Coordinates of C-alpha atoms in Angstrom, one line a residue:
Chain A
M1 CA -21.3 44.4 -16.5
R2 CA -18.8 46.3 -18.7
I3 CA -17.3 46.1 -22.1
F4 CA -13.8 46.9 -23.2
T5 CA -12.4 45.7 -19.9
F6 CA -9.3 44.3 -21.5
V7 CA -8.2 47.5 -23.3
N8 CA -6.1 48.5 -20.2
N9 CA -4.2 45.2 -20.3
V10 CA -3.7 45.4 -24.1
W11 CA -2.3 48.9 -23.7
Q12 CA 0.1 47.9 -21.0
N13 CA 1.2 44.9 -23.0
I14 CA 1.9 47.0 -26.1
T15 CA 4.0 49.5 -24.2
S16 CA 5.9 47.0 -22.0
R17 CA 8.8 44.7 -22.9
P18 CA 8.0 41.3 -24.2
A19 CA 7.4 38.6 -21.6
T20 CA 9.3 36.0 -23.6
R21 CA 12.9 35.5 -24.5
L22 CA 14.4 35.3 -28.0
Y23 CA 15.4 31.8 -27.0
P24 CA 18.3 30.3 -29.0
F25 CA 20.0 33.7 -29.0
T26 CA 19.4 34.7 -25.3
P27 CA 19.3 31.4 -23.3
R28 CA 17.9 31.4 -19.8
T29 CA 20.5 31.5 -17.0
P30 CA 20.2 28.3 -15.0
I31 CA 18.6 28.7 -11.6
A32 CA 20.9 27.7 -8.7
G33 CA 19.8 24.5 -7.1
A34 CA 17.6 23.4 -10.0
R35 CA 17.7 19.7 -11.0
G36 CA 18.8 20.0 -14.6
H37 CA 20.6 16.8 -15.5
L38 CA 22.6 14.1 -13.7
Q39 CA 26.4 14.2 -13.6
I40 CA 28.9 11.7 -12.4
D41 CA 32.4 12.2 -11.2
A42 CA 33.8 8.9 -12.5
D43 CA 37.1 9.0 -10.6
T44 CA 35.5 8.7 -7.2
C45 CA 32.8 6.2 -8.2
I46 CA 33.2 2.7 -6.7
Y47 CA 30.6 1.1 -9.0
C48 CA 28.6 -0.3 -6.1
G49 CA 25.4 -0.2 -8.0
I50 CA 23.2 1.4 -5.3
C51 CA 22.1 4.1 -7.6
Q52 CA 21.0 1.5 -10.1
K53 CA 18.9 -0.3 -7.4
R54 CA 17.3 3.0 -6.2
C55 CA 16.5 4.5 -9.6
P56 CA 12.6 4.5 -9.9
S57 CA 12.8 4.4 -13.7
N58 CA 15.6 1.9 -14.3
A59 CA 17.6 4.6 -16.1
L60 CA 21.0 3.6 -14.7
A61 CA 23.1 0.5 -15.5
V62 CA 26.2 -0.2 -13.5
T63 CA 28.6 -3.1 -13.9
R64 CA 31.6 -3.9 -11.7
E65 CA 33.6 -5.8 -14.3
P66 CA 34.3 -4.0 -16.6
K67 CA 33.7 -0.8 -14.6
T68 CA 30.9 1.0 -16.4
W69 CA 28.2 3.4 -15.4
T70 CA 25.6 4.2 -18.0
L71 CA 22.7 6.6 -17.9
D72 CA 19.8 6.5 -20.3
P73 CA 18.9 10.2 -20.4
Y74 CA 15.5 9.4 -22.0
K75 CA 14.5 7.2 -19.1
C76 CA 15.9 9.5 -16.4
I77 CA 13.2 11.4 -14.5
V78 CA 15.7 13.7 -12.8
C79 CA 14.4 13.0 -9.3
S80 CA 17.9 13.0 -7.7
Y81 CA 17.0 9.9 -5.6
C82 CA 20.3 8.4 -6.7
V83 CA 22.2 11.5 -5.7
E84 CA 21.0 11.1 -2.1
A85 CA 21.7 7.4 -2.1
C86 CA 25.3 7.6 -3.4
P87 CA 27.8 6.5 -0.7
K88 CA 30.7 8.3 -2.2
K89 CA 28.8 11.4 -3.2
C90 CA 30.1 11.2 -6.7
L91 CA 26.7 11.9 -8.3
S92 CA 25.4 15.5 -8.6
M93 CA 22.8 17.5 -10.3
N94 CA 23.8 20.2 -12.8
P95 CA 21.3 23.1 -12.8
A96 CA 21.5 23.5 -16.6
H97 CA 18.7 21.7 -18.4
K98 CA 19.9 19.5 -21.2
Chain B
M1 CA -39.2 15.2 -33.2
A2 CA -36.0 16.4 -34.8
K3 CA -33.7 14.0 -36.4
R4 CA -31.0 12.7 -34.1
S5 CA -27.3 12.5 -35.1
V6 CA -24.2 11.6 -33.2
I7 CA -21.1 13.8 -33.2
P8 CA -17.9 12.4 -31.9
F9 CA -16.2 15.1 -29.9
G10 CA -12.5 14.4 -29.4
P11 CA -10.2 12.6 -28.7
Q12 CA -8.3 15.1 -30.7
H13 CA -10.0 18.5 -30.5
P14 CA -8.4 22.0 -30.5
V15 CA -9.7 22.9 -27.0
L16 CA -8.9 19.6 -25.4
P17 CA -5.3 19.3 -24.0
E18 CA -5.9 15.7 -23.4
P19 CA -7.7 12.8 -25.1
L20 CA -11.2 12.5 -24.0
Q21 CA -13.9 11.4 -26.4
L22 CA -17.6 12.3 -26.0
K23 CA -20.2 10.9 -28.3
L24 CA -22.7 13.7 -28.4
V25 CA -26.2 12.7 -29.4
M26 CA -27.6 15.8 -31.0
E27 CA -31.0 17.1 -31.9
D28 CA -30.3 19.9 -34.3
E29 CA -27.8 22.1 -32.4
K30 CA -28.9 20.8 -29.0
V31 CA -27.1 18.0 -27.0
V32 CA -29.5 15.3 -25.9
E33 CA -27.0 12.8 -24.4
A34 CA -23.3 12.5 -24.0
I35 CA -21.5 9.2 -23.7
P36 CA -17.8 9.3 -22.6
A37 CA -15.1 7.1 -24.0
I38 CA -11.7 7.2 -22.3
G39 CA -8.8 4.8 -22.4
Y40 CA -6.5 6.7 -24.8
V41 CA -3.8 7.3 -22.1
H42 CA -4.2 4.4 -19.7
R43 CA -0.7 3.7 -18.4
G44 CA -1.2 1.0 -15.7
L45 CA 0.5 3.1 -13.0
E46 CA -1.4 1.3 -10.2
R47 CA 0.0 -2.0 -11.5
L48 CA 3.5 -0.6 -11.8
A49 CA 3.3 0.6 -8.2
Q50 CA 3.1 -3.0 -7.1
E51 CA 6.5 -3.8 -8.7
K52 CA 8.4 -0.9 -7.2
D53 CA 9.4 -0.4 -3.6
Y54 CA 7.3 2.1 -1.7
Q55 CA 10.0 4.8 -1.6
Q56 CA 10.2 4.7 -5.4
V57 CA 6.4 4.9 -5.6
T58 CA 6.6 8.4 -4.2
Y59 CA 8.1 9.5 -7.5
L60 CA 5.7 7.3 -9.5
A61 CA 2.7 8.8 -7.7
E62 CA 4.0 12.3 -8.6
R63 CA 3.8 11.3 -12.2
V64 CA 0.1 10.3 -12.1
C65 CA -0.7 13.9 -13.0
G66 CA 1.3 16.5 -14.9
I67 CA -0.3 19.4 -13.2
C68 CA -1.0 18.7 -9.6
S69 CA 2.0 16.4 -9.2
F70 CA 3.2 17.5 -5.8
I71 CA -0.2 16.9 -4.1
H72 CA -0.2 13.3 -5.5
S73 CA 3.1 12.5 -3.8
L74 CA 1.9 14.3 -0.7
T75 CA -1.2 12.2 -0.5
F76 CA 0.8 9.0 -1.0
C77 CA 3.4 10.0 1.7
Q78 CA 0.6 10.9 4.2
G79 CA -0.9 7.5 3.7
I80 CA 2.3 5.6 4.2
E81 CA 3.2 7.8 7.2
E82 CA -0.1 7.0 8.8
L83 CA 0.4 3.3 8.2
M84 CA 3.9 3.4 9.7
N85 CA 3.1 5.8 12.5
V86 CA 5.6 8.3 11.4
T87 CA 5.3 11.8 12.8
V88 CA 6.3 14.5 10.3
P89 CA 8.2 17.5 11.7
D90 CA 6.2 20.7 11.8
R91 CA 8.5 22.6 9.4
A92 CA 8.0 19.9 6.8
K93 CA 4.3 20.2 7.1
F94 CA 4.4 24.0 6.4
L95 CA 6.8 23.4 3.5
R96 CA 4.3 20.8 2.1
V97 CA 1.5 23.3 2.3
M98 CA 3.6 26.0 0.5
W99 CA 4.3 23.7 -2.4
S100 CA 0.8 22.4 -2.5
E101 CA -0.5 26.0 -2.8
M102 CA 2.0 26.9 -5.5
H103 CA 0.7 23.9 -7.4
R104 CA -2.9 25.0 -6.9
M105 CA -2.1 28.4 -8.2
H106 CA -0.3 27.2 -11.3
S107 CA -3.0 24.7 -12.0
H108 CA -5.8 27.2 -11.7
L109 CA -3.8 29.7 -13.9
L110 CA -3.3 27.1 -16.6
W111 CA -7.0 26.2 -16.3
L112 CA -7.9 29.9 -16.6
G113 CA -5.8 30.2 -19.8
L114 CA -7.3 27.1 -21.3
T115 CA -10.9 28.2 -20.6
A116 CA -10.2 31.6 -22.0
D117 CA -8.9 29.8 -25.1
A118 CA -12.0 27.6 -25.2
F119 CA -14.3 30.6 -25.4
G120 CA -12.1 32.3 -27.9
F121 CA -10.2 34.8 -25.8
E122 CA -6.6 34.2 -26.9
S123 CA -5.1 37.2 -25.3
L124 CA -6.5 36.3 -21.9
F125 CA -5.0 32.9 -22.3
M126 CA -1.6 34.5 -22.8
Q127 CA -2.1 36.7 -19.8
G128 CA -2.8 33.6 -17.7
M129 CA 0.3 31.7 -19.0
R130 CA 2.5 34.7 -18.3
T131 CA 1.4 34.9 -14.7
R132 CA 1.8 31.1 -14.4
E133 CA 5.4 31.5 -15.5
T134 CA 6.2 33.5 -12.3
I135 CA 5.0 30.6 -10.2
L136 CA 6.9 28.0 -12.3
Q137 CA 10.1 30.1 -11.8
L138 CA 9.3 30.2 -8.1
M139 CA 8.9 26.5 -7.9
E140 CA 12.2 25.9 -9.8
S141 CA 14.1 28.2 -7.4
T142 CA 12.6 26.7 -4.2
A143 CA 12.2 23.0 -5.2
G144 CA 14.6 22.5 -8.1
A145 CA 12.0 21.7 -10.8
R146 CA 9.2 23.5 -12.5
I147 CA 6.4 20.9 -12.2
M148 CA 7.8 17.6 -10.9
L149 CA 9.0 19.0 -7.7
G150 CA 10.1 15.6 -6.2
T151 CA 10.5 17.3 -2.8
C152 CA 8.0 15.2 -0.9
T153 CA 9.3 12.0 0.7
V154 CA 8.0 9.6 3.3
G155 CA 8.9 11.2 6.6
G156 CA 9.1 14.8 5.5
V157 CA 10.4 16.8 2.7
R158 CA 13.8 16.6 0.9
R159 CA 14.5 20.3 0.5
D160 CA 14.2 23.3 2.8
I161 CA 13.2 26.8 1.9
E162 CA 15.6 29.1 3.7
S163 CA 14.1 32.2 5.2
S164 CA 16.4 34.2 3.0
A165 CA 14.3 33.1 0.1
F166 CA 11.1 34.4 1.6
G167 CA 11.7 37.9 0.2
E168 CA 11.9 36.5 -3.3
I169 CA 8.7 34.5 -2.8
N170 CA 6.9 37.6 -1.4
T171 CA 8.0 39.6 -4.5
A172 CA 6.8 36.9 -6.8
L173 CA 3.4 36.6 -4.9
D174 CA 3.1 40.4 -5.1
S175 CA 3.5 40.3 -8.9
V176 CA 1.0 37.4 -9.2
A177 CA -1.5 39.3 -7.1
R178 CA -1.0 42.4 -9.3
D179 CA -1.5 40.3 -12.4
L180 CA -4.7 38.8 -10.9
D181 CA -6.1 42.2 -10.1
Q182 CA -5.4 43.2 -13.6
M183 CA -7.3 40.2 -15.0
A184 CA -10.1 40.3 -12.5
P185 CA -12.4 42.9 -14.3
T186 CA -12.1 40.9 -17.5
I187 CA -12.9 37.5 -16.1
L188 CA -15.5 38.5 -13.6
N189 CA -17.2 41.5 -15.2
D190 CA -16.7 41.5 -18.9
Y191 CA -19.8 41.4 -21.1
S192 CA -18.5 38.9 -23.7
V193 CA -17.0 36.6 -21.0
R194 CA -20.2 36.5 -19.0
E195 CA -22.2 35.9 -22.2
R196 CA -20.3 32.6 -22.7
L197 CA -20.3 31.5 -19.0
V198 CA -23.4 32.6 -17.1
G199 CA -26.2 30.1 -17.1
V200 CA -24.2 27.6 -19.1
G201 CA -23.7 24.0 -17.9
T202 CA -25.7 24.4 -14.8
I203 CA -26.1 21.6 -12.3
T204 CA -28.2 21.7 -9.2
A205 CA -26.8 21.0 -5.8
Q206 CA -28.9 17.8 -5.7
Q207 CA -27.3 16.6 -9.0
A208 CA -23.9 17.5 -7.7
F209 CA -24.5 15.5 -4.6
E210 CA -25.9 12.5 -6.5
T211 CA -23.0 12.3 -9.0
G212 CA -20.4 12.7 -6.2
A213 CA -18.9 15.8 -7.7
V214 CA -15.8 17.2 -5.9
G215 CA -13.7 20.3 -5.8
P216 CA -14.8 23.5 -7.6
V217 CA -17.7 21.8 -9.3
A218 CA -19.2 21.0 -5.9
K219 CA -18.1 24.3 -4.4
A220 CA -19.9 26.2 -7.2
C221 CA -23.1 24.5 -6.2
G222 CA -22.8 25.7 -2.6
F223 CA -21.1 22.7 -1.0
A224 CA -18.3 23.9 1.2
R225 CA -16.6 20.6 0.7
D226 CA -12.9 21.3 0.9
F227 CA -10.7 18.6 2.3
R228 CA -8.2 21.2 3.5
T229 CA -10.6 22.1 6.3
T230 CA -9.8 18.8 8.0
G231 CA -6.4 20.2 8.7
Y232 CA -4.0 17.7 7.1
A233 CA -0.4 18.8 6.8
A234 CA -0.3 22.3 8.3
Y235 CA -3.7 23.5 7.1
G236 CA -5.1 23.1 10.6
Q237 CA -2.8 25.9 11.8
L238 CA -3.7 28.3 8.9
D239 CA -6.7 30.5 8.7
F240 CA -8.9 30.1 5.6
K241 CA -12.5 29.4 4.6
P242 CA -13.5 27.3 1.6
V243 CA -14.8 29.4 -1.3
T244 CA -18.3 28.7 -2.4
E245 CA -20.8 30.0 -4.9
T246 CA -24.4 28.9 -5.4
A247 CA -25.2 29.3 -9.1
G248 CA -23.7 26.0 -10.2
D249 CA -23.0 27.2 -13.7
C250 CA -19.7 27.7 -15.6
F251 CA -19.4 31.2 -14.3
A252 CA -19.7 30.1 -10.7
R253 CA -16.9 27.6 -11.2
T254 CA -14.8 30.3 -12.7
Q255 CA -15.4 32.6 -9.7
V256 CA -14.5 29.8 -7.3
R257 CA -11.2 29.1 -9.0
F258 CA -10.4 32.7 -9.3
A259 CA -11.1 33.3 -5.6
E260 CA -9.0 30.3 -4.7
L261 CA -6.0 31.9 -6.5
Y262 CA -6.1 34.8 -4.1
Q263 CA -6.7 32.3 -1.2
S264 CA -3.5 30.4 -2.2
V265 CA -1.5 33.7 -2.2
D266 CA -2.7 34.3 1.3
L267 CA -2.0 30.8 2.5
I268 CA 1.6 30.9 1.3
R269 CA 2.1 34.2 3.1
Q270 CA 0.6 32.8 6.3
C271 CA 3.0 29.8 5.9
M272 CA 6.0 32.0 5.7
A273 CA 4.9 34.0 8.7
K274 CA 4.2 31.0 10.9
M275 CA 6.9 28.6 9.7
P276 CA 8.6 27.0 12.7
A277 CA 12.3 26.2 12.8
G278 CA 13.4 22.6 13.1
P279 CA 14.2 19.5 11.1
I280 CA 12.5 18.9 7.8
A281 CA 12.5 15.1 7.8
V282 CA 12.6 12.1 10.1
P283 CA 14.3 8.8 9.1
V284 CA 11.8 6.0 8.3
K285 CA 12.6 2.4 9.0
G286 CA 10.5 -0.7 8.2
N287 CA 7.8 -1.4 5.7
P288 CA 4.2 -0.5 5.5
D289 CA 1.6 -3.1 6.6
G290 CA -2.1 -2.8 6.6
E291 CA -4.7 -0.8 4.7
I292 CA -5.2 3.0 4.7
I293 CA -7.1 5.6 2.8
A294 CA -5.4 9.0 2.4
R295 CA -7.3 12.0 1.1
T296 CA -6.2 15.5 0.2
E297 CA -7.6 18.4 -1.7
Q298 CA -6.2 19.0 -5.2
P299 CA -6.9 21.9 -7.4
R300 CA -9.6 19.8 -9.0
G301 CA -11.0 18.3 -5.9
E302 CA -10.5 15.5 -3.5
V303 CA -8.0 12.8 -4.3
I304 CA -8.1 9.4 -2.7
Y305 CA -5.3 6.9 -2.3
Y306 CA -6.1 3.4 -1.1
I307 CA -2.9 1.8 0.0
K308 CA -2.5 -1.8 1.1
G309 CA 0.8 -2.9 2.3
N310 CA 1.8 -6.5 3.2
G311 CA 5.0 -5.9 5.3
T312 CA 7.3 -6.1 2.4
K313 CA 8.8 -3.2 0.6
N314 CA 6.4 -3.7 -2.3
L315 CA 2.8 -2.6 -2.0
E316 CA 0.0 -5.1 -2.3
R317 CA -2.3 -2.6 -3.9
L318 CA -2.4 1.1 -4.7
R319 CA -5.7 2.6 -5.9
I320 CA -5.9 6.2 -6.9
R321 CA -9.2 8.0 -7.4
T322 CA -8.5 11.3 -9.0
P323 CA -11.0 14.3 -8.9
T324 CA -11.7 14.3 -12.6
F325 CA -12.8 10.6 -12.3
A326 CA -15.5 11.8 -9.8
N327 CA -16.4 14.8 -11.9
I328 CA -17.1 13.0 -15.2
P329 CA -20.6 11.8 -14.1
A330 CA -21.3 15.4 -13.2
L331 CA -20.1 16.5 -16.6
L332 CA -22.6 14.0 -18.2
K333 CA -25.4 15.7 -16.2
M334 CA -24.3 19.2 -17.4
L335 CA -24.1 18.5 -21.1
P336 CA -27.7 17.5 -22.0
G337 CA -29.7 20.5 -23.1
C338 CA -26.8 22.7 -24.0
Q339 CA -25.8 24.0 -27.4
L340 CA -22.9 22.4 -29.4
T341 CA -20.9 25.6 -29.2
D342 CA -21.0 25.5 -25.4
V343 CA -19.7 22.0 -25.1
P344 CA -15.9 22.9 -25.1
V345 CA -16.5 25.5 -22.4
I346 CA -18.5 23.2 -20.2
I347 CA -15.9 20.4 -20.5
L348 CA -13.1 22.8 -19.6
T349 CA -14.9 24.2 -16.6
I350 CA -14.7 20.9 -14.8
D351 CA -10.9 21.2 -15.5
P352 CA -10.5 17.7 -16.9
C353 CA -7.3 15.9 -16.4
I354 CA -7.7 12.7 -18.4
S355 CA -4.2 11.2 -17.7
C356 CA -4.9 11.2 -14.0
T357 CA -8.4 9.8 -14.6
E358 CA -7.0 6.7 -16.4
R359 CA -3.6 6.5 -14.6
Chain C
M1 CA -6.1 1.9 9.5
L2 CA -9.3 1.6 7.6
T3 CA -12.2 2.6 9.9
N4 CA -16.0 2.3 9.6
V5 CA -15.9 -0.9 7.6
K6 CA -19.0 -2.9 7.3
E7 CA -18.9 -6.4 5.9
I8 CA -21.8 -7.1 3.5
S9 CA -22.7 -10.0 1.3
R10 CA -23.7 -10.1 -2.4
D11 CA -27.4 -10.5 -1.6
T12 CA -27.6 -7.5 0.8
L13 CA -25.4 -5.3 -1.4
L14 CA -28.1 -3.4 -3.3
N15 CA -30.2 -2.8 -0.2
E16 CA -27.2 -1.6 1.8
V17 CA -26.1 0.8 -0.9
A18 CA -29.6 2.2 -1.4
A19 CA -29.8 2.9 2.3
M20 CA -26.6 5.1 2.2
M21 CA -27.7 8.0 0.0
P22 CA -30.8 9.0 1.9
Q23 CA -28.7 9.2 5.1
G24 CA -26.6 11.9 3.5
Y25 CA -23.7 9.8 2.4
R26 CA -22.0 10.8 -0.9
F27 CA -20.7 8.0 -3.1
V28 CA -16.9 8.4 -3.3
T29 CA -15.6 5.4 -5.2
M30 CA -15.1 1.7 -5.3
T31 CA -11.9 -0.2 -4.8
C32 CA -11.1 -3.7 -5.9
V33 CA -8.3 -5.8 -4.5
D34 CA -7.3 -9.2 -5.7
C35 CA -6.9 -11.4 -2.5
G36 CA -6.1 -14.7 -4.1
E37 CA -9.2 -16.8 -3.8
Y38 CA -11.6 -13.8 -3.9
H39 CA -11.8 -10.2 -4.8
D40 CA -12.4 -7.6 -2.1
I41 CA -14.8 -5.0 -3.4
M42 CA -15.1 -1.9 -1.3
Y43 CA -17.7 0.8 -1.7
H44 CA -16.6 4.1 -0.1
F45 CA -19.0 6.7 1.1
D46 CA -18.3 10.0 2.6
K47 CA -20.3 12.1 5.1
D48 CA -18.8 15.2 6.8
Y49 CA -15.2 14.2 5.8
V50 CA -15.6 10.8 7.4
L51 CA -15.3 7.8 5.2
S52 CA -17.5 4.7 5.6
T53 CA -16.8 1.6 3.7
L54 CA -18.9 -1.4 2.7
R55 CA -16.8 -4.4 2.0
L56 CA -17.9 -7.3 -0.2
K57 CA -16.0 -10.5 -0.6
L58 CA -16.7 -11.7 -4.1
L59 CA -15.5 -15.2 -4.9
K60 CA -13.7 -15.5 -8.2
G61 CA -16.1 -16.4 -11.0
Q62 CA -19.1 -14.8 -9.3
K63 CA -20.9 -11.9 -10.9
L64 CA -21.0 -8.5 -9.3
P65 CA -24.4 -6.9 -9.2
S66 CA -24.2 -3.3 -10.5
I67 CA -25.2 -0.4 -8.3
S68 CA -25.4 2.0 -11.2
D69 CA -29.2 2.0 -11.2
I70 CA -29.1 3.4 -7.6
I71 CA -25.9 5.5 -8.0
F72 CA -25.3 6.8 -11.5
A73 CA -21.8 7.9 -10.7
A74 CA -20.7 4.2 -10.2
I75 CA -20.8 3.4 -13.9
I76 CA -17.3 4.6 -14.6
V77 CA -15.7 2.8 -11.7
E78 CA -17.7 -0.4 -12.3
N79 CA -16.6 -0.4 -15.9
E80 CA -13.0 0.1 -14.8
I81 CA -13.2 -2.9 -12.4
R82 CA -14.8 -5.0 -15.2
D83 CA -11.7 -4.1 -17.4
L84 CA -8.9 -4.4 -15.0
F85 CA -10.0 -7.4 -12.9
G86 CA -12.2 -9.2 -15.4
I87 CA -15.1 -9.3 -13.0
P88 CA -18.4 -9.5 -14.9
V89 CA -20.8 -6.8 -13.7
K90 CA -24.5 -7.6 -13.9
G91 CA -26.9 -4.9 -15.0
L92 CA -24.6 -2.0 -15.9
A93 CA -26.4 1.1 -17.0
L94 CA -23.7 1.8 -19.6
N95 CA -21.7 -1.3 -20.5
Y96 CA -18.4 -0.9 -22.4
E97 CA -17.9 -4.7 -22.3
G98 CA -14.3 -4.6 -21.2
R99 CA -13.3 -1.9 -23.6
F100 CA -13.5 1.1 -21.3
L101 CA -9.8 1.6 -20.4
L102 CA -8.3 -1.3 -22.4
T103 CA -8.1 -1.9 -26.1
E104 CA -8.7 -5.1 -28.1
D105 CA -5.0 -6.2 -27.9
A106 CA -4.5 -5.4 -24.2
P107 CA -3.9 -8.2 -21.8
I108 CA -7.0 -9.7 -20.1
A109 CA -7.6 -8.6 -16.5
P110 CA -4.1 -7.2 -16.0
F111 CA -4.6 -6.2 -12.4
N112 CA -5.2 -9.7 -11.2
K113 CA -2.3 -11.5 -9.5
P114 CA -0.7 -13.9 -11.9
V115 CA -1.9 -17.5 -11.2
V116 CA 0.8 -20.0 -11.1
N117 CA -0.4 -23.0 -13.0
T118 CA 1.2 -26.1 -11.4
E119 CA 0.1 -28.5 -14.1
T120 CA 1.9 -26.8 -17.0
K121 CA 5.0 -26.4 -14.7
S122 CA 5.2 -30.1 -14.0
N123 CA 4.8 -30.9 -17.7
N124 CA 7.8 -28.8 -18.7

């Protein structure tokens, strides 16, 4: 049993750079391939409504007439199940977190 | 006889990350009895699972727990796959193990930090969280999210880890192992840490068996009860032994979890070395029918999914028994006889996850 | 598929459960399923990673004898079944009376299948 075992760590922590980022001034660069938020390319969308049916959290609402595609960002769980289901591949995941 | 008084501990308490209430019957400073009260975060997820189709339930199962989420979806998928006789490709099995072990590491590191916080060692808490960040980054780069990986699906996994990413994973694991080495003397050998943990909250092997304790609580009593040894996913092809201790106190549970961190590093390395090439998922047709019980080992212990399908896309019943649910009776056996100051430490060494307990 | 299932009745339940622990079985959990006319109550035990199940068919309206005197760990799950399925449990060591998981304003027995009441339908 020893005492002062943490002194080494403390010394290293004092002399090394901070582990955190000064956030609003130095934002984190998005990691490639991350599921940040859902995006739609509205020009290719055919408003078929498959994404709405697949969505586990009912975050999407699609209507054919008039042509609307609505995402409730507070309901979306960013699982990208809709992205896989989309027949026209117009949905995509942006790696930046919103 | 000293006068008895009742102290409500929680649901809001500085050391508790989640709402658990314990009514502590005290005699002076000593706990005589503890009565739990839960129900603050009951969400009715099992009921919701009956309304969704079984593919969607994979994402729902993942959200049962905010810490060991991947293993929840893995258990659910394994259950459905067994019901529908789907054979998962080998590569997918190895990928599942990799993500499971990453989850085990980040869960244990979070637990380590919170326990350090509970016995008043704030800087050790920060050390733990800093190391955990490396793993979270690793999960985001390999799976696309920090906690809710969403990579497990019925029939395999949704994302591959290219062998070009193995170098990055190895570097991250090296840095984690270095950080662990740095923390080890403090956690395992420091005078003040041992004063708070050794001999506190002891349960005997017999009590652990009677209360049905699982995971590190049972392993700290000498039960080598680790569901990974049955070889689900790719665990059968990997070389490891369950970690056990015999003392059954808070310190033994700490030792078990700390040793499991090293074990996870080793398991991920073995996975990368043995990873076969091939497809990562097979298409699944049809609907589940029949009953099945799927079990896996989570950071906190064994999790059980009872799945009953009726041939439609909706499930008839999904029942989830999480490890904390099984460890609460053990907690009630640990508390009587301890001092009030030790209560937060004892509660945290079972690694409570109340949201999964109530679902 | 579920293996090692043994059908038991309400009268033999306590004896069957009491016989499990001395044989080295660890109590795992209980599961309740609403099967329309009756509830399926399953008692899961584990020995050497093999799960054994005792299955009890409990007609609706019947009381469930508590096993918490034999196995202390069952109090939590029995209270949960009492809450979510509204099955009265007889002889609980620690009885929360339906307020374990649910609050006062919660729906009663939310996990039971909705019963279609034909009488009210025809009246409307």
